[in-house]
Amino acid sequence: MKPLFAIKPLLLLVLAAGLFTQAAAQPQGKKYNVLFIAADDLNNDLGCYGNRYVQSPQIDRLARSGVAFHAAYNQYPLCSPSRSSMLTGMRPDKVGIYDLETHFRKHFPDVITLPQLFRNADYFSARVGKIFHYGVPGQIGTNGLDDPASWDTVVNPKGRDKTEEHLVKNLTPARGLGAALAWHRSEGTDEEQTDGLVTTEAIRLLAQQKKGEPFFLAVGYFRPHAPYVAPGKYFDLYPKETVPLAKEMPGDMDDIPEAALFTRPAHWGLNESDRRDAQRAYYAAVSFMDGQVGRLLDALEQLGLAENTIIVLWSDHGYNLGQHGQWKKQSLFEPSARVPLIIAVPGGAKGTPCRRTVELLDVYPTLAELCDLPVPEHVQGRSLTKLLKDPAAAWKHPAYTEVVRNGIFGRSVRTERWRYTEWDNGNEGTELYDHRNDPGEFVNLAREKKCAAEVKRLQGLLRKPDVFSDRWLKGQSRR
């Protein structure tokens, strides 16, 4: 095995030759700062992604100052596997994390994480809130599965939402609060909530930075992860009767493999009223978290740091809100596989969305290149700097997402037009959706003769040896 700290020779040549675009290169003699904002369980129901119902003015504001990637995908739709993959720069099959308990350093004790790369380059590296995995809400206020080697400073706020857990209404009582459809309309102010305290602490750290000292500040929000908790004013934005439920089609479930379904029975048996309550509360939590992003952006401008700070906003995965009867994550349908990803670079493209297919895995090499840092040899993503300069630039790379449930692996490849998925190497079913004509993924074309050539092409992409493990490629897909 090559050492994990080795540097890619080609990138070194590029660095040495100074071949960065003007939009990507940091100013001579001055290092970019990085403000790294993570949301938990945030889907693409945001204004800047075309949703006209959900109110997210601050995230929309950030999108206007940078590039919103409209086809960004996580590598595993579950918190710890996704975060472990993104922050180490390795695909889930390589880093070997498929659950919420195992720390990635069990498998790779010497790997250089993304924040650690900056820390090693004499950046001040700090974390406030959830960046590596925390159990929510159980581990709020603790270090969770944090990585001490990545940070100079960590802060673990705990707010009113944690102390008021007994007030949460659980619509699915057989499930724990973090995995339930559960909500609470809280009294009090934003600043009393955990995410409000996260923002306050992050602003304090921003204000303490010495002029000219570069920083990598990771701000991890817990919302809109369940239980969906937010101050009452955010619930008022969404009258219950106006909440738009997911579109349903007769026979929708008939052509979906059984292995593809996470929520059983559909909607966990909830009636329409309860579904509206859950979805309304989720959106309230989204708007509450959005308000905290606004506080961060305001502070960055007021402190004179905005002109030299790269801002990244991302979510560990998307979220189903009733599509195909499914809720939450752990599916390979579009709502949970696709994620919000916004990158704003001083001097880069502004306000133009990028519709190229990219991955969370690409964030690590992108930030390294933008900040003139060497990319460790183990990193598997691709730099997005060319798309930050020109969001319509040529880009033909697919995105890959996988999940394992009950010992069965599901693997999915997404191109700009198609999604193709196999369960247990195809033994438990396959799916093919044409997103040009069927963005809701209602018609599974995997067995249509007219699509046989497309299935074969996508199978070839799915079986690329640098994507998934040799074990799976050999047909041994059951853990």
One Martini backbone bead per residue (centre of mass of N, CA, C, O) as a GRO file, in nm:
protein
  479
    1MET     BB    1   0.097   0.036   0.021
    2LYS     BB    2   0.059   0.355   0.002
    3PRO     BB    3   0.123   0.627   0.149
    4LEU     BB    4  -0.104   0.856   0.291
    5PHE     BB    5   0.113   1.112   0.257
    6ALA     BB    6   0.129   1.111  -0.024
    7ILE     BB    7   0.186   1.278  -0.337
    8LYS     BB    8   0.068   1.381  -0.623
    9PRO     BB    9   0.264   1.435  -0.890
   10LEU     BB   10   0.083   1.598  -1.084
   11LEU     BB   11   0.004   1.818  -0.880
   12LEU     BB   12   0.289   1.922  -0.829
   13LEU     BB   13   0.331   2.026  -1.116
   14VAL     BB   14   0.101   2.227  -1.110
   15LEU     BB   15   0.194   2.388  -0.869
   16ALA     BB   16   0.474   2.469  -0.978
   17ALA     BB   17   0.349   2.607  -1.249
   18GLY     BB   18   0.087   2.776  -1.187
   19LEU     BB   19  -0.207   2.646  -1.329
   20PHE     BB   20  -0.414   2.823  -1.218
   21THR     BB   21  -0.680   2.983  -1.201
   22GLN     BB   22  -0.782   3.287  -1.109
   23ALA     BB   23  -1.027   3.183  -0.939
   24ALA     BB   24  -0.854   2.961  -0.769
   25ALA     BB   25  -0.631   3.137  -0.683
   26GLN     BB   26  -0.454   3.260  -0.444
   27PRO     BB   27  -0.319   3.513  -0.318
   28GLN     BB   28  -0.034   3.654  -0.299
   29GLY     BB   29   0.074   3.617   0.034
   30LYS     BB   30  -0.232   3.495   0.074
   31LYS     BB   31  -0.448   3.311   0.261
   32TYR     BB   32  -0.703   3.125   0.270
   33ASN     BB   33  -0.994   3.083   0.411
   34VAL     BB   34  -1.221   2.844   0.591
   35LEU     BB   35  -1.574   2.791   0.570
   36PHE     BB   36  -1.730   2.496   0.718
   37ILE     BB   37  -2.061   2.396   0.640
   38ALA     BB   38  -2.280   2.181   0.824
   39ALA     BB   39  -2.553   1.973   0.757
   40ASP     BB   40  -2.826   1.771   0.886
   41ASP     BB   41  -3.038   1.625   0.668
   42LEU     BB   42  -3.022   1.796   0.399
   43ASN     BB   43  -3.203   1.888   0.143
   44ASN     BB   44  -3.325   2.037  -0.177
   45ASP     BB   45  -3.543   2.220  -0.016
   46LEU     BB   46  -3.456   2.504  -0.181
   47GLY     BB   47  -3.451   2.796  -0.337
   48CYS     BB   48  -3.173   2.754  -0.502
   49TYR     BB   49  -3.322   2.462  -0.603
   50GLY     BB   50  -3.646   2.557  -0.669
   51ASN     BB   51  -3.800   2.603  -0.409
   52ARG     BB   52  -4.114   2.782  -0.333
   53TYR     BB   53  -4.172   2.710  -0.019
   54VAL     BB   54  -3.907   2.712   0.105
   55GLN     BB   55  -3.725   2.901   0.353
   56SER     BB   56  -3.376   3.012   0.237
   57PRO     BB   57  -3.223   3.306   0.228
   58GLN     BB   58  -2.920   3.244   0.317
   59ILE     BB   59  -2.849   3.020   0.121
   60ASP     BB   60  -2.923   3.185  -0.125
   61ARG     BB   61  -2.712   3.402  -0.076
   62LEU     BB   62  -2.469   3.212  -0.108
   63ALA     BB   63  -2.532   3.120  -0.399
   64ARG     BB   64  -2.488   3.415  -0.520
   65SER     BB   65  -2.162   3.399  -0.427
   66GLY     BB   66  -2.161   3.124  -0.596
   67VAL     BB   67  -2.179   2.765  -0.627
   68ALA     BB   68  -2.448   2.559  -0.711
   69PHE     BB   69  -2.488   2.218  -0.684
   70HIS     BB   70  -2.740   2.021  -0.853
   71ALA     BB   71  -2.536   1.740  -0.879
   72ALA     BB   72  -2.489   1.630  -0.578
   73TYR     BB   73  -2.323   1.344  -0.410
   74ASN     BB   74  -2.330   1.099  -0.201
   75GLN     BB   75  -2.174   0.785  -0.086
   76TYR     BB   76  -2.360   0.768   0.190
   77PRO     BB   77  -2.694   0.761   0.342
   78LEU     BB   78  -2.512   0.822   0.619
   79CYS     BB   79  -2.348   0.990   0.839
   80SER     BB   80  -2.070   0.845   0.899
   81PRO     BB   81  -1.997   0.735   0.617
   82SER     BB   82  -2.006   1.010   0.476
   83ARG     BB   83  -1.804   1.170   0.654
   84SER     BB   84  -1.567   0.975   0.633
   85SER     BB   85  -1.535   1.002   0.331
   86MET     BB   86  -1.506   1.309   0.290
   87LEU     BB   87  -1.274   1.363   0.523
   88THR     BB   88  -1.070   1.145   0.382
   89GLY     BB   89  -1.123   1.087   0.059
   90MET     BB   90  -1.290   0.810   0.078
   91ARG     BB   91  -1.449   0.553   0.000
   92PRO     BB   92  -1.636   0.338   0.176
   93ASP     BB   93  -1.482   0.075   0.082
   94LYS     BB   94  -1.205   0.190   0.179
   95VAL     BB   95  -1.267   0.293   0.476
   96GLY     BB   96  -1.496   0.090   0.609
   97ILE     BB   97  -1.779   0.258   0.652
   98TYR     BB   98  -2.133   0.145   0.758
   99ASP     BB   99  -2.165   0.285   1.039
  100LEU     BB  100  -2.212   0.452   1.378
  101GLU     BB  101  -1.944   0.325   1.549
  102THR     BB  102  -1.702   0.331   1.357
  103HIS     BB  103  -1.380   0.431   1.332
  104PHE     BB  104  -1.165   0.513   1.080
  105ARG     BB  105  -0.890   0.462   1.253
  106LYS     BB  106  -0.912   0.156   1.266
  107HIS     BB  107  -0.813   0.138   0.954
  108PHE     BB  108  -0.672   0.455   0.949
  109PRO     BB  109  -0.453   0.594   1.163
  110ASP     BB  110  -0.281   0.796   0.934
  111VAL     BB  111  -0.480   0.965   0.814
  112ILE     BB  112  -0.553   1.257   0.624
  113THR     BB  113  -0.753   1.495   0.683
  114LEU     BB  114  -0.884   1.779   0.587
  115PRO     BB  115  -0.831   1.949   0.848
  116GLN     BB  116  -0.542   1.834   0.888
  117LEU     BB  117  -0.413   1.956   0.640
  118PHE     BB  118  -0.440   2.247   0.751
  119ARG     BB  119  -0.301   2.212   1.021
  120ASN     BB  120  -0.023   2.120   0.889
  121ALA     BB  121  -0.029   2.426   0.740
  122ASP     BB  122  -0.087   2.643   0.980
  123TYR     BB  123  -0.369   2.628   1.052
  124PHE     BB  124  -0.651   2.713   1.213
  125SER     BB  125  -0.828   2.441   1.370
  126ALA     BB  126  -1.191   2.424   1.396
  127ARG     BB  127  -1.471   2.304   1.603
  128VAL     BB  128  -1.836   2.335   1.577
  129GLY     BB  129  -1.992   2.068   1.638
  130LYS     BB  130  -2.097   1.872   1.359
  131ILE     BB  131  -1.875   1.667   1.162
  132PHE     BB  132  -1.836   1.437   1.275
  133HIS     BB  133  -1.984   1.193   1.439
  134TYR     BB  134  -2.314   1.206   1.584
  135GLY     BB  135  -2.548   1.137   1.802
  136VAL     BB  136  -2.898   1.205   1.737
  137PRO     BB  137  -2.932   1.351   2.047
  138GLY     BB  138  -2.739   1.194   2.252
  139GLN     BB  139  -2.439   1.354   2.172
  140ILE     BB  140  -2.500   1.617   2.258
  141GLY     BB  141  -2.213   1.778   2.407
  142THR     BB  142  -2.007   1.601   2.271
  143ASN     BB  143  -1.761   1.431   2.069
  144GLY     BB  144  -1.819   1.168   1.979
  145LEU     BB  145  -1.664   1.081   1.658
  146ASP     BB  146  -1.409   1.227   1.681
  147ASP     BB  147  -1.092   1.404   1.566
  148PRO     BB  148  -0.821   1.527   1.726
  149ALA     BB  149  -0.610   1.559   1.480
  150SER     BB  150  -0.792   1.799   1.331
  151TRP     BB  151  -0.761   1.992   1.598
  152ASP     BB  152  -0.718   2.272   1.812
  153THR     BB  153  -1.038   2.324   1.842
  154VAL     BB  154  -1.329   2.256   2.054
  155VAL     BB  155  -1.699   2.270   2.042
  156ASN     BB  156  -1.993   2.157   2.261
  157PRO     BB  157  -2.289   2.234   2.241
  158LYS     BB  158  -2.588   2.285   2.463
  159GLY     BB  159  -2.934   2.310   2.447
  160ARG     BB  160  -3.274   2.331   2.476
  161ASP     BB  161  -3.335   2.080   2.299
  162LYS     BB  162  -3.202   1.883   2.503
  163THR     BB  163  -3.367   1.959   2.772
  164GLU     BB  164  -3.660   1.913   2.591
  165GLU     BB  165  -3.711   1.611   2.504
  166HIS     BB  166  -3.980   1.549   2.669
  167LEU     BB  167  -4.154   1.734   2.447
  168VAL     BB  168  -4.142   1.541   2.230
  169LYS     BB  169  -4.309   1.426   1.941
  170ASN     BB  170  -4.371   1.082   1.867
  171LEU     BB  171  -4.496   0.922   1.577
  172THR     BB  172  -4.263   0.674   1.620
  173PRO     BB  173  -4.218   0.505   1.910
  174ALA     BB  174  -4.036   0.257   1.805
  175ARG     BB  175  -3.844   0.497   1.763
  176GLY     BB  176  -3.594   0.677   1.802
  177LEU     BB  177  -3.551   1.011   1.783
  178GLY     BB  178  -3.324   1.003   1.551
  179ALA     BB  179  -3.533   0.784   1.379
  180ALA     BB  180  -3.776   0.966   1.384
  181LEU     BB  181  -4.098   1.115   1.376
  182ALA     BB  182  -4.007   1.416   1.535
  183TRP     BB  183  -4.135   1.699   1.742
  184HIS     BB  184  -4.074   2.066   1.829
  185ARG     BB  185  -4.214   2.355   1.963
  186SER     BB  186  -4.030   2.615   2.065
  187GLU     BB  187  -3.923   2.823   2.284
  188GLY     BB  188  -3.769   3.108   2.240
  189THR     BB  189  -3.453   3.138   2.109
  190ASP     BB  190  -3.208   3.071   1.896
  191GLU     BB  191  -2.963   3.095   2.109
  192GLU     BB  192  -3.076   2.840   2.287
  193GLN     BB  193  -2.998   2.661   2.080
  194THR     BB  194  -2.760   2.468   1.966
  195ASP     BB  195  -2.724   2.615   1.687
  196GLY     BB  196  -2.702   2.894   1.815
  197LEU     BB  197  -2.445   2.827   1.982
  198VAL     BB  198  -2.270   2.751   1.747
  199THR     BB  199  -2.270   3.032   1.621
  200THR     BB  200  -2.160   3.194   1.857
  201GLU     BB  201  -1.888   3.037   1.875
  202ALA     BB  202  -1.794   3.090   1.586
  203ILE     BB  203  -1.785   3.398   1.608
  204ARG     BB  204  -1.579   3.406   1.834
  205LEU     BB  205  -1.349   3.275   1.669
  206LEU     BB  206  -1.341   3.481   1.444
  207ALA     BB  207  -1.275   3.731   1.635
  208GLN     BB  208  -0.989   3.592   1.738
  209GLN     BB  209  -0.847   3.626   1.485
  210LYS     BB  210  -0.567   3.693   1.348
  211LYS     BB  211  -0.428   3.892   1.142
  212GLY     BB  212  -0.340   3.667   0.876
  213GLU     BB  213  -0.447   3.410   1.009
  214PRO     BB  214  -0.525   3.115   0.909
  215PHE     BB  215  -0.842   2.931   0.862
  216PHE     BB  216  -1.033   2.633   0.977
  217LEU     BB  217  -1.386   2.648   1.000
  218ALA     BB  218  -1.606   2.422   1.157
  219VAL     BB  219  -1.969   2.414   1.110
  220GLY     BB  220  -2.204   2.209   1.294
  221TYR     BB  221  -2.521   2.121   1.225
  222PHE     BB  222  -2.817   1.943   1.350
  223ARG     BB  223  -2.993   2.073   1.148
  224PRO     BB  224  -3.280   1.876   1.053
  225HIS     BB  225  -3.251   1.666   1.248
  226ALA     BB  226  -3.373   1.439   1.435
  227PRO     BB  227  -3.549   1.612   1.603
  228TYR     BB  228  -3.777   1.859   1.506
  229VAL     BB  229  -3.635   2.167   1.609
  230ALA     BB  230  -3.798   2.489   1.677
  231PRO     BB  231  -3.894   2.782   1.681
  232GLY     BB  232  -4.212   2.899   1.632
  233LYS     BB  233  -4.164   3.102   1.390
  234TYR     BB  234  -4.098   2.866   1.183
  235PHE     BB  235  -4.376   2.731   1.182
  236ASP     BB  236  -4.536   2.987   1.076
  237LEU     BB  237  -4.430   2.954   0.774
  238TYR     BB  238  -4.607   2.657   0.790
  239PRO     BB  239  -4.895   2.581   0.728
  240LYS     BB  240  -5.027   2.280   0.740
  241GLU     BB  241  -5.229   2.298   0.485
  242THR     BB  242  -4.968   2.379   0.281
  243VAL     BB  243  -4.825   2.122   0.278
  244PRO     BB  244  -4.638   1.948   0.037
  245LEU     BB  245  -4.684   1.650  -0.065
  246ALA     BB  246  -4.588   1.383  -0.203
  247LYS     BB  247  -4.595   1.238  -0.490
  248GLU     BB  248  -4.841   1.010  -0.625
  249MET     BB  249  -4.855   0.684  -0.788
  250PRO     BB  250  -4.997   0.447  -0.944
  251GLY     BB  251  -4.788   0.169  -0.899
  252ASP     BB  252  -4.505   0.267  -0.799
  253MET     BB  253  -4.410  -0.005  -0.629
  254ASP     BB  254  -4.414  -0.247  -0.841
  255ASP     BB  255  -4.095  -0.179  -0.969
  256ILE     BB  256  -3.968  -0.209  -0.682
  257PRO     BB  257  -3.741  -0.330  -0.500
  258GLU     BB  258  -3.744  -0.444  -0.185
  259ALA     BB  259  -3.446  -0.350  -0.109
  260ALA     BB  260  -3.512  -0.030  -0.161
  261LEU     BB  261  -3.680  -0.035   0.109
  262PHE     BB  262  -3.694   0.132   0.423
  263THR     BB  263  -3.998   0.202   0.450
  264ARG     BB  264  -4.190  -0.005   0.679
  265PRO     BB  265  -4.433   0.087   0.594
  266ALA     BB  266  -4.558   0.315   0.430
  267HIS     BB  267  -4.508   0.586   0.630
  268TRP     BB  268  -4.538   0.404   0.885
  269GLY     BB  269  -4.866   0.441   0.881
  270LEU     BB  270  -4.929   0.729   0.842
  271ASN     BB  271  -5.113   0.989   0.832
  272GLU     BB  272  -5.161   1.289   0.685
  273SER     BB  273  -5.141   1.467   0.938
  274ASP     BB  274  -4.867   1.360   1.042
  275ARG     BB  275  -4.707   1.420   0.789
  276ARG     BB  276  -4.744   1.724   0.802
  277ASP     BB  277  -4.609   1.768   1.073
  278ALA     BB  278  -4.330   1.657   0.998
  279GLN     BB  279  -4.272   1.838   0.750
  280ARG     BB  280  -4.309   2.107   0.886
  281ALA     BB  281  -4.081   2.065   1.098
  282TYR     BB  282  -3.853   2.028   0.901
  283TYR     BB  283  -3.879   2.311   0.771
  284ALA     BB  284  -3.835   2.469   1.030
  285ALA     BB  285  -3.545   2.360   1.074
  286VAL     BB  286  -3.431   2.474   0.816
  287SER     BB  287  -3.489   2.778   0.872
  288PHE     BB  288  -3.330   2.791   1.131
  289MET     BB  289  -3.055   2.711   1.013
  290ASP     BB  290  -3.049   2.938   0.805
  291GLY     BB  291  -3.028   3.169   1.014
  292GLN     BB  292  -2.741   3.084   1.110
  293VAL     BB  293  -2.599   3.136   0.847
  294GLY     BB  294  -2.654   3.439   0.847
  295ARG     BB  295  -2.487   3.507   1.098
  296LEU     BB  296  -2.219   3.418   0.978
  297LEU     BB  297  -2.211   3.603   0.729
  298ASP     BB  298  -2.225   3.867   0.883
  299ALA     BB  299  -1.965   3.830   1.050
  300LEU     BB  300  -1.768   3.806   0.817
  301GLU     BB  301  -1.820   4.094   0.715
  302GLN     BB  302  -1.777   4.261   0.982
  303LEU     BB  303  -1.467   4.136   1.009
  304GLY     BB  304  -1.327   4.133   0.716
  305LEU     BB  305  -1.332   3.810   0.582
  306ALA     BB  306  -1.483   3.759   0.307
  307GLU     BB  307  -1.255   3.834   0.083
  308ASN     BB  308  -1.071   3.563   0.217
  309THR     BB  309  -1.320   3.340   0.205
  310ILE     BB  310  -1.407   3.021   0.192
  311ILE     BB  311  -1.728   2.871   0.120
  312VAL     BB  312  -1.887   2.579   0.263
  313LEU     BB  313  -2.189   2.399   0.181
  314TRP     BB  314  -2.325   2.100   0.343
  315SER     BB  315  -2.444   1.761   0.326
  316ASP     BB  316  -2.432   1.427   0.408
  317HIS     BB  317  -2.736   1.417   0.303
  318GLY     BB  318  -3.035   1.357   0.226
  319TYR     BB  319  -3.415   1.349   0.205
  320ASN     BB  320  -3.701   1.188   0.275
  321LEU     BB  321  -4.067   1.302   0.215
  322GLY     BB  322  -4.250   1.040   0.089
  323GLN     BB  323  -4.115   0.916  -0.133
  324HIS     BB  324  -4.236   0.612  -0.197
  325GLY     BB  325  -4.293   0.610   0.127
  326GLN     BB  326  -4.030   0.759   0.215
  327TRP     BB  327  -3.798   0.813   0.490
  328LYS     BB  328  -3.524   0.975   0.497
  329LYS     BB  329  -3.270   0.767   0.446
  330GLN     BB  330  -3.119   0.482   0.315
  331SER     BB  331  -3.137   0.547   0.009
  332LEU     BB  332  -3.128   0.548  -0.372
  333PHE     BB  333  -3.277   0.790  -0.402
  334GLU     BB  334  -3.256   1.112  -0.488
  335PRO     BB  335  -3.326   1.265  -0.213
  336SER     BB  336  -3.076   1.107  -0.055
  337ALA     BB  337  -2.830   1.132  -0.264
  338ARG     BB  338  -2.879   1.422  -0.281
  339VAL     BB  339  -2.703   1.741  -0.233
  340PRO     BB  340  -2.604   2.011  -0.088
  341LEU     BB  341  -2.371   2.240  -0.273
  342ILE     BB  342  -2.162   2.517  -0.172
  343ILE     BB  343  -1.922   2.737  -0.344
  344ALA     BB  344  -1.728   3.019  -0.228
  345VAL     BB  345  -1.506   3.225  -0.422
  346PRO     BB  346  -1.295   3.457  -0.445
  347GLY     BB  347  -1.338   3.543  -0.788
  348GLY     BB  348  -1.558   3.367  -0.865
  349ALA     BB  349  -1.831   3.239  -0.938
  350LYS     BB  350  -2.175   3.388  -0.955
  351GLY     BB  351  -2.502   3.252  -0.945
  352THR     BB  352  -2.417   2.987  -1.106
  353PRO     BB  353  -2.523   2.696  -1.171
  354CYS     BB  354  -2.436   2.349  -1.138
  355ARG     BB  355  -2.508   2.041  -1.347
  356ARG     BB  356  -2.293   1.866  -1.266
  357THR     BB  357  -2.160   1.558  -1.174
  358VAL     BB  358  -2.099   1.525  -0.827
  359GLU     BB  359  -1.902   1.492  -0.520
  360LEU     BB  360  -1.811   1.500  -0.195
  361LEU     BB  361  -1.523   1.388  -0.258
  362ASP     BB  362  -1.436   1.669  -0.410
  363VAL     BB  363  -1.373   1.871  -0.177
  364TYR     BB  364  -1.088   1.809  -0.088
  365PRO     BB  365  -0.925   1.877  -0.357
  366THR     BB  366  -1.041   2.160  -0.390
  367LEU     BB  367  -0.932   2.298  -0.132
  368ALA     BB  368  -0.640   2.230  -0.180
  369GLU     BB  369  -0.606   2.384  -0.445
  370LEU     BB  370  -0.707   2.666  -0.358
  371CYS     BB  371  -0.474   2.653  -0.107
  372ASP     BB  372  -0.203   2.520  -0.198
  373LEU     BB  373  -0.229   2.206  -0.135
  374PRO     BB  374  -0.144   1.892  -0.093
  375VAL     BB  375  -0.250   1.582  -0.218
  376PRO     BB  376  -0.313   1.300  -0.104
  377GLU     BB  377  -0.294   0.983  -0.238
  378HIS     BB  378  -0.580   0.869  -0.117
  379VAL     BB  379  -0.741   1.056  -0.282
  380GLN     BB  380  -1.049   1.017  -0.497
  381GLY     BB  381  -1.117   1.279  -0.594
  382ARG     BB  382  -1.216   1.583  -0.769
  383SER     BB  383  -1.154   1.877  -0.881
  384LEU     BB  384  -1.375   2.186  -0.906
  385THR     BB  385  -1.235   2.446  -1.023
  386LYS     BB  386  -1.346   2.462  -1.317
  387LEU     BB  387  -1.649   2.500  -1.211
  388LEU     BB  388  -1.593   2.767  -1.049
  389LYS     BB  389  -1.535   2.925  -1.316
  390ASP     BB  390  -1.717   2.707  -1.504
  391PRO     BB  391  -2.023   2.552  -1.467
  392ALA     BB  392  -2.025   2.455  -1.798
  393ALA     BB  393  -1.810   2.272  -1.809
  394ALA     BB  394  -1.658   2.005  -1.894
  395TRP     BB  395  -1.819   1.695  -1.757
  396LYS     BB  396  -1.807   1.316  -1.725
  397HIS     BB  397  -1.863   1.245  -1.426
  398PRO     BB  398  -1.978   1.032  -1.214
  399ALA     BB  399  -2.190   0.912  -0.948
  400TYR     BB  400  -2.162   0.750  -0.617
  401THR     BB  401  -2.384   0.521  -0.437
  402GLU     BB  402  -2.420   0.356  -0.114
  403VAL     BB  403  -2.574   0.065   0.058
  404VAL     BB  404  -2.649  -0.117   0.369
  405ARG     BB  405  -2.900  -0.382   0.421
  406ASN     BB  406  -2.920  -0.675   0.560
  407GLY     BB  407  -2.641  -0.743   0.392
  408ILE     BB  408  -2.722  -0.553   0.147
  409PHE     BB  409  -2.608  -0.419  -0.142
  410GLY     BB  410  -2.621  -0.090  -0.277
  411ARG     BB  411  -2.566   0.037  -0.615
  412SER     BB  412  -2.498   0.368  -0.759
  413VAL     BB  413  -2.536   0.549  -1.070
  414ARG     BB  414  -2.478   0.897  -1.181
  415THR     BB  415  -2.589   1.089  -1.429
  416GLU     BB  416  -2.733   1.347  -1.591
  417ARG     BB  417  -2.973   1.131  -1.674
  418TRP     BB  418  -2.896   0.871  -1.497
  419ARG     BB  419  -3.016   0.591  -1.290
  420TYR     BB  420  -2.828   0.310  -1.154
  421THR     BB  421  -2.930   0.003  -0.977
  422GLU     BB  422  -2.794  -0.244  -0.745
  423TRP     BB  423  -2.891  -0.548  -0.578
  424ASP     BB  424  -2.688  -0.778  -0.514
  425ASN     BB  425  -2.569  -0.769  -0.807
  426GLY     BB  426  -2.895  -0.806  -0.903
  427ASN     BB  427  -3.040  -1.035  -0.728
  428GLU     BB  428  -3.248  -0.798  -0.587
  429GLY     BB  429  -3.227  -0.594  -0.819
  430THR     BB  430  -3.319  -0.326  -1.048
  431GLU     BB  431  -3.250   0.024  -1.161
  432LEU     BB  432  -3.402   0.268  -1.400
  433TYR     BB  433  -3.365   0.626  -1.456
  434ASP     BB  434  -3.508   0.904  -1.636
  435HIS     BB  435  -3.441   1.240  -1.568
  436ARG     BB  436  -3.555   1.383  -1.817
  437ASN     BB  437  -3.863   1.228  -1.788
  438ASP     BB  438  -3.816   1.113  -1.458
  439PRO     BB  439  -3.748   1.276  -1.170
  440GLY     BB  440  -3.934   1.082  -0.968
  441GLU     BB  441  -3.892   0.777  -1.015
  442PHE     BB  442  -4.157   0.594  -1.142
  443VAL     BB  443  -3.988   0.444  -1.385
  444ASN     BB  444  -3.868   0.127  -1.437
  445LEU     BB  445  -3.620   0.042  -1.705
  446ALA     BB  446  -3.435  -0.217  -1.662
  447ARG     BB  447  -3.634  -0.427  -1.853
  448GLU     BB  448  -3.609  -0.268  -2.104
  449LYS     BB  449  -3.511  -0.321  -2.422
  450LYS     BB  450  -3.451  -0.018  -2.505
  451CYS     BB  451  -3.230  -0.014  -2.239
  452ALA     BB  452  -2.996  -0.224  -2.263
  453ALA     BB  453  -2.753  -0.047  -2.347
  454GLU     BB  454  -2.761   0.137  -2.098
  455VAL     BB  455  -2.725  -0.076  -1.885
  456LYS     BB  456  -2.448  -0.175  -1.983
  457ARG     BB  457  -2.300   0.094  -1.950
  458LEU     BB  458  -2.363   0.131  -1.641
  459GLN     BB  459  -2.234  -0.129  -1.547
  460GLY     BB  460  -1.949  -0.042  -1.622
  461LEU     BB  461  -1.940   0.193  -1.417
  462LEU     BB  462  -2.006   0.017  -1.159
  463ARG     BB  463  -1.730  -0.177  -1.226
  464LYS     BB  464  -1.519  -0.001  -1.137
  465PRO     BB  465  -1.232  -0.069  -0.946
  466ASP     BB  466  -1.213   0.238  -0.807
  467VAL     BB  467  -1.496   0.226  -0.644
  468PHE     BB  468  -1.534  -0.070  -0.563
  469SER     BB  469  -1.497  -0.358  -0.430
  470ASP     BB  470  -1.372  -0.665  -0.505
  471ARG     BB  471  -1.587  -0.829  -0.359
  472TRP     BB  472  -1.823  -0.717  -0.526
  473LEU     BB  473  -1.715  -0.776  -0.816
  474LYS     BB  474  -1.721  -1.100  -0.736
  475GLY     BB  475  -2.022  -1.124  -0.586
  476GLN     BB  476  -1.957  -1.047  -0.266
  477SER     BB  477  -2.209  -0.851  -0.127
  478ARG     BB  478  -2.219  -0.994   0.138
  479ARG     BB  479  -2.122  -0.942   0.472
   0.00000   0.00000   0.00000
